[in-house]
PDB file of C-alpha atoms in Angstrom:
ATOM      1  CA  MET A   1     -29.128  14.149  11.512  1.00 68.00           C
ATOM      2  CA  LEU A   2     -28.743  16.352   8.408  1.00 68.00           C
ATOM      3  CA  ALA A   3     -25.111  15.327   7.972  1.00 70.00           C
ATOM      4  CA  ALA A   4     -25.990  11.634   8.430  1.00 69.00           C
ATOM      5  CA  ALA A   5     -28.770  11.939   5.899  1.00 66.00           C
ATOM      6  CA  ARG A   6     -26.355  13.620   3.455  1.00 68.00           C
ATOM      7  CA  GLU A   7     -23.835  10.827   3.863  1.00 71.00           C
ATOM      8  CA  GLN A   8     -26.475   8.176   3.172  1.00 70.00           C
ATOM      9  CA  LEU A   9     -27.535   9.967   0.032  1.00 67.00           C
ATOM     10  CA  ARG A  10     -23.899  10.149  -1.161  1.00 67.00           C
ATOM     11  CA  ALA A  11     -23.373   6.486  -0.433  1.00 69.00           C
ATOM     12  CA  HIS A  12     -26.591   5.700  -2.367  1.00 60.00           C
ATOM     13  CA  PHE A  13     -25.484   7.613  -5.513  1.00 61.00           C
ATOM     14  CA  ARG A  14     -21.935   6.043  -5.232  1.00 67.00           C
ATOM     15  CA  ALA A  15     -23.553   2.686  -5.155  1.00 73.00           C
ATOM     16  CA  ARG A  16     -25.732   3.459  -8.090  1.00 74.00           C
ATOM     17  CA  VAL A  17     -22.703   4.767 -10.105  1.00 69.00           C
ATOM     18  CA  ALA A  18     -20.765   1.682  -9.382  1.00 75.00           C
ATOM     19  CA  GLU A  19     -23.718  -0.516 -10.478  1.00 82.00           C
ATOM     20  CA  ARG A  20     -24.175   1.361 -13.714  1.00 84.00           C
ATOM     21  CA  ARG A  21     -20.401   1.073 -14.351  1.00 81.00           C
ATOM     22  CA  ARG A  22     -20.550  -2.711 -13.813  1.00 86.00           C
ATOM     23  CA  GLU A  23     -23.495  -2.924 -16.190  1.00 89.00           C
ATOM     24  CA  GLN A  24     -21.740  -0.937 -18.814  1.00 88.00           C
ATOM     25  CA  VAL A  25     -18.541  -3.007 -18.559  1.00 88.00           C
ATOM     26  CA  ALA A  26     -20.631  -6.181 -18.873  1.00 90.00           C
ATOM     27  CA  GLU A  27     -22.146  -4.801 -22.087  1.00 90.00           C
ATOM     28  CA  TRP A  28     -18.691  -4.126 -23.471  1.00 91.00           C
ATOM     29  CA  ARG A  29     -17.645  -7.604 -22.623  1.00 90.00           C
ATOM     30  CA  ARG A  30     -20.636  -8.959 -24.546  1.00 90.00           C
ATOM     31  CA  ASP A  31     -19.748  -6.899 -27.453  1.00 89.00           C
ATOM     32  CA  GLY A  32     -16.140  -8.104 -27.476  1.00 91.00           C
ATOM     33  CA  ILE A  33     -14.526  -4.582 -27.177  1.00 91.00           C
ATOM     34  CA  TYR A  34     -13.463  -4.628 -23.510  1.00 92.00           C
ATOM     35  CA  PRO A  35      -9.658  -4.702 -23.531  1.00 92.00           C
ATOM     36  CA  TYR A  36      -9.208  -7.135 -20.655  1.00 91.00           C
ATOM     37  CA  ALA A  37      -9.875 -10.804 -21.374  1.00 87.00           C
ATOM     38  CA  THR A  38      -8.881 -12.491 -18.063  1.00 88.00           C
ATOM     39  CA  ASP A  39      -9.126 -11.653 -14.379  1.00 87.00           C
ATOM     40  CA  PRO A  40      -6.435  -9.392 -12.794  1.00 86.00           C
ATOM     41  CA  ALA A  41      -3.396 -11.227 -11.755  1.00 85.00           C
ATOM     42  CA  ASP A  42      -2.235  -8.834  -9.006  1.00 83.00           C
ATOM     43  CA  GLU A  43      -2.984  -5.514  -7.203  1.00 80.00           C
ATOM     44  CA  ARG A  44      -1.465  -3.482 -10.030  1.00 79.00           C
ATOM     45  CA  GLU A  45      -3.668  -4.997 -12.617  1.00 84.00           C
ATOM     46  CA  ARG A  46      -6.645  -4.747 -10.408  1.00 85.00           C
ATOM     47  CA  ALA A  47      -5.957  -0.992  -9.797  1.00 82.00           C
ATOM     48  CA  GLU A  48      -5.534  -0.468 -13.584  1.00 85.00           C
ATOM     49  CA  ARG A  49      -8.704  -2.163 -14.470  1.00 87.00           C
ATOM     50  CA  GLU A  50     -10.599  -0.243 -11.902  1.00 84.00           C
ATOM     51  CA  THR A  51      -9.303   3.039 -13.073  1.00 84.00           C
ATOM     52  CA  PHE A  52      -9.946   1.977 -16.779  1.00 87.00           C
ATOM     53  CA  ASP A  53     -13.615   1.325 -15.884  1.00 87.00           C
ATOM     54  CA  ALA A  54     -13.934   4.589 -14.223  1.00 83.00           C
ATOM     55  CA  VAL A  55     -12.388   6.661 -16.980  1.00 85.00           C
ATOM     56  CA  ALA A  56     -14.181   4.924 -19.815  1.00 87.00           C
ATOM     57  CA  THR A  57     -17.623   5.170 -18.202  1.00 87.00           C
ATOM     58  CA  THR A  58     -16.930   8.843 -17.462  1.00 83.00           C
ATOM     59  CA  VAL A  59     -16.238   9.666 -21.118  1.00 84.00           C
ATOM     60  CA  LEU A  60     -18.926   7.229 -22.345  1.00 83.00           C
ATOM     61  CA  ARG A  61     -20.983   9.872 -24.259  1.00 81.00           C
ATOM     62  CA  HIS A  62     -17.773  10.862 -26.162  1.00 84.00           C
ATOM     63  CA  LEU A  63     -17.037   7.264 -27.364  1.00 85.00           C
ATOM     64  CA  PRO A  64     -17.289   6.553 -31.038  1.00 83.00           C
ATOM     65  CA  LYS A  65     -20.476   4.487 -32.147  1.00 83.00           C
ATOM     66  CA  SER A  66     -18.513   1.994 -34.151  1.00 86.00           C
ATOM     67  CA  LYS A  67     -17.538  -1.103 -32.296  1.00 86.00           C
ATOM     68  CA  GLY A  68     -14.289  -1.349 -34.071  1.00 87.00           C
ATOM     69  CA  THR A  69     -13.298   2.245 -33.347  1.00 87.00           C
ATOM     70  CA  ARG A  70     -14.323   1.811 -29.734  1.00 88.00           C
ATOM     71  CA  ARG A  71     -12.110  -1.249 -29.457  1.00 89.00           C
ATOM     72  CA  THR A  72      -9.148   0.722 -30.802  1.00 88.00           C
ATOM     73  CA  THR A  73      -9.923   3.653 -28.405  1.00 88.00           C
ATOM     74  CA  PHE A  74     -10.067   1.204 -25.443  1.00 89.00           C
ATOM     75  CA  ALA A  75      -6.800  -0.425 -26.504  1.00 89.00           C
ATOM     76  CA  LEU A  76      -5.118   3.107 -26.574  1.00 86.00           C
ATOM     77  CA  LEU A  77      -6.517   3.975 -23.138  1.00 87.00           C
ATOM     78  CA  ARG A  78      -5.391   0.670 -21.617  1.00 89.00           C
ATOM     79  CA  SER A  79      -1.811   1.183 -23.040  1.00 87.00           C
ATOM     80  CA  VAL A  80      -1.695   4.693 -21.498  1.00 84.00           C
ATOM     81  CA  LEU A  81      -2.816   3.368 -18.109  1.00 81.00           C
ATOM     82  CA  SER A  82      -0.250   0.466 -18.357  1.00 80.00           C
ATOM     83  CA  HIS A  83       2.778   2.803 -19.162  1.00 78.00           C
ATOM     84  CA  GLU A  84       2.038   6.437 -18.454  1.00 74.00           C
ATOM     85  CA  PRO A  85      -0.880   6.603 -16.030  1.00 75.00           C
ATOM     86  CA  SER A  86      -0.081  10.150 -15.179  1.00 71.00           C
ATOM     87  CA  ASP A  87      -0.811  11.151 -18.886  1.00 76.00           C
ATOM     88  CA  VAL A  88      -4.344   9.675 -18.984  1.00 81.00           C
ATOM     89  CA  LEU A  89      -6.085  12.882 -18.040  1.00 79.00           C
ATOM     90  CA  ARG A  90      -4.302  14.838 -20.711  1.00 82.00           C
ATOM     91  CA  ILE A  91      -4.859  12.199 -23.362  1.00 83.00           C
ATOM     92  CA  ALA A  92      -8.605  11.834 -22.547  1.00 83.00           C
ATOM     93  CA  ASP A  93      -8.929  15.609 -22.731  1.00 82.00           C
ATOM     94  CA  ASP A  94      -7.208  15.615 -26.169  1.00 81.00           C
ATOM     95  CA  LEU A  95      -9.231  12.716 -27.418  1.00 79.00           C
ATOM     96  CA  PHE A  96     -12.761  13.579 -26.157  1.00 81.00           C
ATOM     97  CA  ALA A  97     -12.682  17.425 -25.565  1.00 82.00           C
ATOM     98  CA  LEU A  98     -14.011  16.986 -22.000  1.00 82.00           C
ATOM     99  CA  THR A  99     -16.239  19.415 -20.338  1.00 84.00           C
ATOM    100  CA  LYS A 100     -15.141  21.036 -17.117  1.00 86.00           C
ATOM    101  CA  ARG A 101     -17.367  18.821 -15.102  1.00 84.00           C
ATOM    102  CA  GLU A 102     -16.049  15.623 -16.795  1.00 82.00           C
ATOM    103  CA  ARG A 103     -12.482  16.803 -16.333  1.00 83.00           C
ATOM    104  CA  ASP A 104     -12.994  17.519 -12.634  1.00 83.00           C
ATOM    105  CA  GLU A 105     -14.689  14.083 -12.261  1.00 79.00           C
ATOM    106  CA  LEU A 106     -11.757  12.383 -13.857  1.00 78.00           C
ATOM    107  CA  ILE A 107      -9.267  14.224 -11.566  1.00 78.00           C
ATOM    108  CA  ARG A 108     -11.326  13.226  -8.526  1.00 76.00           C
ATOM    109  CA  LEU A 109     -11.278   9.526  -9.748  1.00 74.00           C
ATOM    110  CA  LEU A 110      -7.614   9.475 -10.388  1.00 72.00           C
ATOM    111  CA  GLU A 111      -6.706  11.025  -7.080  1.00 68.00           C
ATOM    112  CA  ARG A 112      -8.680   8.290  -5.330  1.00 67.00           C
ATOM    113  CA  THR A 113      -6.650   5.436  -6.910  1.00 63.00           C
ATOM    114  CA  ALA A 114      -3.023   4.312  -6.126  1.00 62.00           C
ATOM    115  CA  LEU A 115      -2.760   3.239  -9.759  1.00 63.00           C
ATOM    116  CA  SER A 116      -0.051   5.760 -10.764  1.00 62.00           C
ATOM    117  CA  SER A 117       2.381   4.936  -7.968  1.00 66.00           C
ATOM    118  CA  LEU A 118       1.666   1.193  -8.351  1.00 60.00           C
ATOM    119  CA  ILE A 119       2.291   1.071 -12.024  1.00 61.00           C
ATOM    120  CA  LYS A 120       5.366   3.302 -11.886  1.00 66.00           C
ATOM    121  CA  ALA A 121       6.921   1.154  -9.296  1.00 67.00           C
ATOM    122  CA  SER A 122       6.090  -2.013 -11.237  1.00 64.00           C
ATOM    123  CA  THR A 123       7.340  -0.589 -14.457  1.00 71.00           C
ATOM    124  CA  ALA A 124      10.565   0.531 -12.947  1.00 77.00           C
ATOM    125  CA  ALA A 125      11.192  -2.938 -11.462  1.00 77.00           C
ATOM    126  CA  ALA A 126      10.508  -4.635 -14.766  1.00 78.00           C
ATOM    127  CA  ASP A 127      12.704  -2.169 -16.594  1.00 83.00           C
ATOM    128  CA  ARG A 128      15.502  -3.049 -14.259  1.00 86.00           C
ATOM    129  CA  ILE A 129      15.043  -6.713 -14.654  1.00 87.00           C
ATOM    130  CA  ASP A 130      15.106  -6.358 -18.361  1.00 85.00           C
ATOM    131  CA  PHE A 131      18.320  -4.344 -18.212  1.00 88.00           C
ATOM    132  CA  LEU A 132      20.059  -6.792 -15.880  1.00 90.00           C
ATOM    133  CA  THR A 133      18.910  -9.681 -18.356  1.00 90.00           C
ATOM    134  CA  ALA A 134      20.305  -7.814 -21.322  1.00 89.00           C
ATOM    135  CA  LEU A 135      23.623  -6.959 -19.469  1.00 88.00           C
ATOM    136  CA  GLU A 136      23.945 -10.608 -18.573  1.00 88.00           C
ATOM    137  CA  HIS A 137      23.587 -11.565 -22.187  1.00 87.00           C
ATOM    138  CA  LEU A 138      26.063  -8.980 -23.263  1.00 86.00           C
ATOM    139  CA  VAL A 139      28.858 -10.030 -21.045  1.00 85.00           C
ATOM    140  CA  PHE A 140      28.211 -13.817 -21.167  1.00 87.00           C
ATOM    141  CA  ALA A 141      26.906 -14.652 -24.608  1.00 87.00           C
ATOM    142  CA  PRO A 142      29.599 -16.164 -26.900  1.00 87.00           C
ATOM    143  CA  GLU A 143      28.573 -13.888 -29.779  1.00 85.00           C
ATOM    144  CA  THR A 144      28.884 -10.608 -27.850  1.00 85.00           C
ATOM    145  CA  LYS A 145      31.392 -11.272 -25.100  1.00 84.00           C
ATOM    146  CA  PRO A 146      34.477 -10.849 -27.264  1.00 85.00           C
ATOM    147  CA  ARG A 147      33.361  -7.538 -28.693  1.00 83.00           C
ATOM    148  CA  VAL A 148      32.378  -5.688 -25.441  1.00 84.00           C
ATOM    149  CA  LYS A 149      34.867  -3.110 -24.129  1.00 82.00           C
ATOM    150  CA  GLU A 150      34.978  -1.667 -20.682  1.00 77.00           C
ATOM    151  CA  ARG A 151      35.511   2.052 -21.562  1.00 74.00           C
ATOM    152  CA  ASP A 152      33.361   2.640 -24.713  1.00 76.00           C
ATOM    153  CA  GLU A 153      30.564   0.268 -23.678  1.00 82.00           C
ATOM    154  CA  LEU A 154      30.365  -1.120 -20.297  1.00 85.00           C
ATOM    155  CA  ARG A 155      31.230   2.196 -18.576  1.00 86.00           C
ATOM    156  CA  ARG A 156      28.668   4.131 -20.687  1.00 86.00           C
ATOM    157  CA  ILE A 157      25.978   1.583 -20.052  1.00 88.00           C
ATOM    158  CA  LEU A 158      26.602   1.587 -16.199  1.00 88.00           C
ATOM    159  CA  GLU A 159      27.154   5.210 -15.569  1.00 85.00           C
ATOM    160  CA  ASP A 160      23.379   5.919 -16.154  1.00 85.00           C
ATOM    161  CA  ARG A 161      22.395   3.012 -13.998  1.00 87.00           C
ATOM    162  CA  CYS A 162      24.161   3.600 -10.633  1.00 85.00           C
ATOM    163  CA  TRP A 163      21.400   1.557  -8.874  1.00 87.00           C
ATOM    164  CA  VAL A 164      23.329  -1.656  -9.984  1.00 87.00           C
ATOM    165  CA  PHE A 165      25.857  -0.724  -7.283  1.00 84.00           C
ATOM    166  CA  GLY A 166      23.269   0.434  -4.700  1.00 82.00           C
ATOM    167  CA  GLU A 167      20.052   2.348  -4.627  1.00 79.00           C
ATOM    168  CA  GLU A 168      21.461   5.282  -2.812  1.00 79.00           C
ATOM    169  CA  CYS A 169      24.654   5.609  -4.973  1.00 81.00           C
ATOM    170  CA  ALA A 170      25.195   8.643  -7.127  1.00 83.00           C
ATOM    171  CA  LEU A 171      27.825   8.996  -9.835  1.00 86.00           C
ATOM    172  CA  HIS A 172      30.385  11.784  -9.408  1.00 85.00           C
ATOM    173  CA  VAL A 173      33.326  10.761 -11.667  1.00 85.00           C
ATOM    174  CA  SER A 174      33.306   8.753 -14.905  1.00 86.00           C
ATOM    175  CA  ASP A 175      36.609   7.933 -16.833  1.00 82.00           C
ATOM    176  CA  ARG A 176      38.537  10.742 -15.093  1.00 84.00           C
ATOM    177  CA  SER A 177      41.836  10.936 -13.207  1.00 85.00           C
ATOM    178  CA  LEU A 178      42.486  10.346  -9.554  1.00 86.00           C
ATOM    179  CA  HIS A 179      43.002  14.146  -9.200  1.00 83.00           C
ATOM    180  CA  GLU A 180      39.356  14.578 -10.307  1.00 87.00           C
ATOM    181  CA  VAL A 181      38.364  11.961  -7.721  1.00 85.00           C
ATOM    182  CA  LEU A 182      40.079  14.232  -5.123  1.00 85.00           C
ATOM    183  CA  VAL A 183      38.296  17.335  -6.458  1.00 87.00           C
ATOM    184  CA  GLN A 184      34.842  15.632  -6.216  1.00 87.00           C
ATOM    185  CA  HIS A 185      35.714  14.246  -2.713  1.00 84.00           C
ATOM    186  CA  CYS A 186      36.452  17.793  -1.458  1.00 84.00           C
ATOM    187  CA  ARG A 187      33.307  19.227  -3.132  1.00 84.00           C
ATOM    188  CA  LEU A 188      31.045  16.580  -1.578  1.00 83.00           C
ATOM    189  CA  LEU A 189      32.538  17.384   1.840  1.00 79.00           C
ATOM    190  CA  GLY A 190      32.044  21.161   1.210  1.00 81.00           C
ATOM    191  CA  ARG A 191      35.741  21.811   1.503  1.00 82.00           C
ATOM    192  CA  ASP A 192      37.728  24.230  -0.603  1.00 84.00           C
ATOM    193  CA  ALA A 193      39.394  23.012  -3.803  1.00 83.00           C
ATOM    194  CA  PRO A 194      42.449  20.819  -2.980  1.00 86.00           C
ATOM    195  CA  ALA A 195      46.026  22.031  -3.208  1.00 82.00           C
ATOM    196  CA  PRO A 196      47.283  21.861  -6.738  1.00 82.00           C
ATOM    197  CA  GLY A 197      49.182  18.865  -7.983  1.00 85.00           C
ATOM    198  CA  PRO A 198      48.230  15.515  -9.441  1.00 86.00           C
ATOM    199  CA  VAL A 199      47.361  12.375  -7.383  1.00 88.00           C
ATOM    200  CA  LEU A 200      49.963   9.920  -8.472  1.00 85.00           C
ATOM    201  CA  ARG A 201      50.422   6.146  -7.969  1.00 87.00           C
ATOM    202  CA  ALA A 202      53.568   4.749  -6.633  1.00 84.00           C
ATOM    203  CA  ASP A 203      55.064   4.400 -10.019  1.00 86.00           C
ATOM    204  CA  GLY A 204      54.489   8.078 -10.758  1.00 87.00           C
ATOM    205  CA  ARG A 205      51.505   7.565 -13.149  1.00 87.00           C
ATOM    206  CA  PRO A 206      48.243   9.475 -12.527  1.00 85.00           C
ATOM    207  CA  GLY A 207      45.686   6.660 -12.867  1.00 83.00           C
ATOM    208  CA  ARG A 208      42.303   6.878 -14.443  1.00 85.00           C
ATOM    209  CA  VAL A 209      39.080   5.799 -12.662  1.00 86.00           C
ATOM    210  CA  ASP A 210      36.190   4.238 -14.533  1.00 86.00           C
ATOM    211  CA  LEU A 211      33.525   5.089 -12.005  1.00 87.00           C
ATOM    212  CA  MET A 212      33.373   6.887  -8.700  1.00 86.00           C
ATOM    213  CA  LEU A 213      30.112   6.706  -6.802  1.00 86.00           C
ATOM    214  CA  SER A 214      29.115   8.133  -3.310  1.00 85.00           C
ATOM    215  CA  ARG A 215      26.288   7.826  -0.837  1.00 79.00           C
ATOM    216  CA  ALA A 216      25.601   9.069   2.616  1.00 66.00           C
ATOM    217  CA  ALA A 217      25.939   6.565   5.600  1.00 61.00           C
ATOM    218  CA  ARG A 218      22.567   5.223   6.483  1.00 59.00           C
ATOM    219  CA  HIS A 219      22.823   5.385  10.212  1.00 56.00           C
ATOM    220  CA  ARG A 220      25.444   7.985  10.932  1.00 61.00           C
ATOM    221  CA  LYS A 221      24.680  11.670  10.099  1.00 62.00           C
ATOM    222  CA  GLY A 222      27.536  13.413   8.354  1.00 58.00           C
ATOM    223  CA  GLU A 223      29.307  10.293   7.271  1.00 68.00           C
ATOM    224  CA  GLY A 224      29.684   9.213   3.711  1.00 73.00           C
ATOM    225  CA  HIS A 225      31.000   6.348   1.510  1.00 81.00           C
ATOM    226  CA  HIS A 226      32.796   6.458  -1.708  1.00 84.00           C
ATOM    227  CA  LEU A 227      32.883   3.486  -4.114  1.00 83.00           C
ATOM    228  CA  VAL A 228      35.494   3.415  -6.880  1.00 84.00           C
ATOM    229  CA  VAL A 229      34.680   0.843  -9.680  1.00 85.00           C
ATOM    230  CA  GLU A 230      37.360  -0.441 -12.150  1.00 84.00           C
ATOM    231  CA  LEU A 231      35.697  -2.221 -15.092  1.00 86.00           C
ATOM    232  CA  LYS A 232      37.265  -4.862 -17.246  1.00 86.00           C
ATOM    233  CA  ARG A 233      35.873  -6.317 -20.426  1.00 84.00           C
ATOM    234  CA  PRO A 234      34.169  -9.752 -20.005  1.00 85.00           C
ATOM    235  CA  GLY A 235      37.021 -11.607 -21.702  1.00 82.00           C
ATOM    236  CA  VAL A 236      39.610 -10.475 -19.049  1.00 84.00           C
ATOM    237  CA  VAL A 237      40.422 -13.035 -16.268  1.00 83.00           C
ATOM    238  CA  LEU A 238      41.267 -11.070 -13.185  1.00 80.00           C
ATOM    239  CA  GLY A 239      44.852 -11.660 -11.984  1.00 84.00           C
ATOM    240  CA  MET A 240      47.779 -10.036 -10.490  1.00 86.00           C
ATOM    241  CA  ALA A 241      47.921  -7.254 -13.137  1.00 85.00           C
ATOM    242  CA  GLU A 242      44.367  -6.159 -12.214  1.00 82.00           C
ATOM    243  CA  PHE A 243      45.058  -6.621  -8.569  1.00 82.00           C
ATOM    244  CA  SER A 244      48.069  -4.357  -8.780  1.00 84.00           C
ATOM    245  CA  GLN A 245      46.023  -1.747 -10.714  1.00 85.00           C
ATOM    246  CA  ILE A 246      43.310  -1.587  -8.026  1.00 81.00           C
ATOM    247  CA  SER A 247      45.864  -1.581  -5.218  1.00 83.00           C
ATOM    248  CA  SER A 248      47.735   1.262  -6.745  1.00 86.00           C
ATOM    249  CA  TYR A 249      44.609   3.374  -6.750  1.00 85.00           C
ATOM    250  CA  ALA A 250      43.967   2.562  -3.104  1.00 82.00           C
ATOM    251  CA  GLU A 251      47.636   3.254  -2.197  1.00 84.00           C
ATOM    252  CA  ALA A 252      47.473   6.619  -4.002  1.00 85.00           C
ATOM    253  CA  VAL A 253      44.406   7.592  -1.895  1.00 83.00           C
ATOM    254  CA  LEU A 254      46.035   6.392   1.322  1.00 80.00           C
ATOM    255  CA  SER A 255      49.262   8.249   0.734  1.00 82.00           C
ATOM    256  CA  ASP A 256      47.852  11.589  -0.268  1.00 81.00           C
ATOM    257  CA  ASP A 257      47.085  13.716   2.730  1.00 81.00           C
ATOM    258  CA  ARG A 258      44.597  15.709   0.725  1.00 82.00           C
ATOM    259  CA  PHE A 259      42.127  12.846   0.967  1.00 82.00           C
ATOM    260  CA  ARG A 260      42.078  12.776   4.757  1.00 74.00           C
ATOM    261  CA  GLU A 261      38.674  13.010   6.350  1.00 69.00           C
ATOM    262  CA  PRO A 262      37.394  11.276   9.503  1.00 59.00           C
ATOM    263  CA  VAL A 263      33.935  10.686   8.282  1.00 60.00           C
ATOM    264  CA  VAL A 264      34.461   9.142   4.815  1.00 67.00           C
ATOM    265  CA  THR A 265      34.932   5.401   4.133  1.00 68.00           C
ATOM    266  CA  TRP A 266      36.420   4.305   0.815  1.00 68.00           C
ATOM    267  CA  ILE A 267      35.025   0.912   0.137  1.00 64.00           C
ATOM    268  CA  SER A 268      37.375  -1.918  -0.642  1.00 48.00           C
ATOM    269  CA  GLY A 269      36.680  -5.442  -1.843  1.00 42.00           C
ATOM    270  CA  SER A 270      33.540  -7.648  -2.295  1.00 36.00           C
ATOM    271  CA  SER A 271      33.027  -7.670   1.393  1.00 35.00           C
ATOM    272  CA  ALA A 272      33.068  -3.845   1.623  1.00 38.00           C
ATOM    273  CA  THR A 273      36.213  -3.825   3.871  1.00 41.00           C
ATOM    274  CA  PRO A 274      36.587  -0.052   4.584  1.00 44.00           C
ATOM    275  CA  TRP A 275      39.582   2.134   3.898  1.00 43.00           C
ATOM    276  CA  THR A 276      38.582   4.727   6.528  1.00 42.00           C
ATOM    277  CA  THR A 277      40.019   7.512   8.511  1.00 38.00           C
ATOM    278  CA  PRO A 278      39.167   7.037  12.159  1.00 35.00           C
ATOM    279  CA  CYS A 279      39.673  10.054  14.243  1.00 31.00           C
ATOM    280  CA  GLY A 280      41.488  11.791  11.402  1.00 32.00           C
ATOM    281  CA  SER A 281      44.290   9.219  11.107  1.00 32.00           C
ATOM    282  CA  TRP A 282      44.806   6.897   8.185  1.00 32.00           C
ATOM    283  CA  PRO A 283      44.920   3.128   8.931  1.00 35.00           C
ATOM    284  CA  THR A 284      48.084   1.247   8.549  1.00 30.00           C
ATOM    285  CA  ARG A 285      46.490  -1.667   6.624  1.00 32.00           C
ATOM    286  CA  ARG A 286      47.726  -1.580   3.080  1.00 31.00           C
ATOM    287  CA  THR A 287      45.742  -4.263   1.179  1.00 33.00           C
ATOM    288  CA  ALA A 288      43.268  -4.042  -1.557  1.00 35.00           C
ATOM    289  CA  SER A 289      41.322  -6.690  -3.266  1.00 36.00           C
ATOM    290  CA  PRO A 290      40.061  -6.832  -6.939  1.00 35.00           C
ATOM    291  CA  VAL A 291      36.640  -8.199  -7.100  1.00 33.00           C
ATOM    292  CA  ALA A 292      34.416  -9.575  -9.802  1.00 30.00           C
ATOM    293  CA  ARG A 293      30.951  -8.119  -9.310  1.00 32.00           C
ATOM    294  CA  SER A 294      27.781  -9.813 -10.653  1.00 30.00           C
ATOM    295  CA  PRO A 295      26.468  -8.637 -13.020  1.00 34.00           C
ATOM    296  CA  PRO A 296      28.753  -8.125 -14.804  1.00 36.00           C
ATOM    297  CA  PRO A 297      31.727 -10.276 -13.598  1.00 33.00           C
ATOM    298  CA  ALA A 298      34.013  -7.822 -15.384  1.00 37.00           C
ATOM    299  CA  SER A 299      34.278  -4.978 -12.753  1.00 40.00           C
ATOM    300  CA  GLY A 300      36.469  -4.442  -9.760  1.00 39.00           C
ATOM    301  CA  SER A 301      36.054  -2.196  -6.727  1.00 38.00           C
ATOM    302  CA  TRP A 302      38.258  -1.083  -3.915  1.00 37.00           C
TER     303      TRP A 302
END
């Protein structure tokens, strides 16, 4: 009985707090200082607004009296909640010199909302869309396309955004030789450093890889996949020269015994045809396919 009575009291006080919060927000709307003019469009905006209401009413006694200054303060708080919700407690503390009770109340409120995770996920998705839009403009727009180079620009742009090639991909080699690809391959497998000597293509040249990425197999424990990406500037039309370059890299891997490993697949071609080592033996298939990925259509993988 006592526990039930206490729960009823808590529910009553929560309802009173929510009612006073709604009344205060309605007053701010009438004064024209509430920073949200329209109804929330989705769950993220709804969570952001509920958190704003909770934070703003918690620090109410610290708010400046001037409506203009309050409007500015509310705009700042909204900006923080939109972009860096994890910082809202620190910024509120800096702005209003919160008491311990107020700080504890804010912590409790923020822990009860999914705002932080919602906004971070939404912001990350929006940032990725913006990046892909900018990248598309960079490689297709007539004013930029002729000036973009694969090594100095495309590679540097993409090496920090491996998610373009797959969410689970991690970068291990950027603008390095095939021998460095071998070194990283051995390191990822937990093997000793490979025997000395360069990894050479059929013509005796070492070759230089733009990007090598790796990821673990999704459904098979202990297996892994490597993806080697060869970038070409947007103005290049992929032909036999590019086909031969990518094929020569694949041939160098296939012909070097130091790459042998039964649980690693080297991805080849747009359909992800594997160059794999089943049961410890290398396949006899000796073809590789240059591929134009999108975006940008200026890269090849094998």
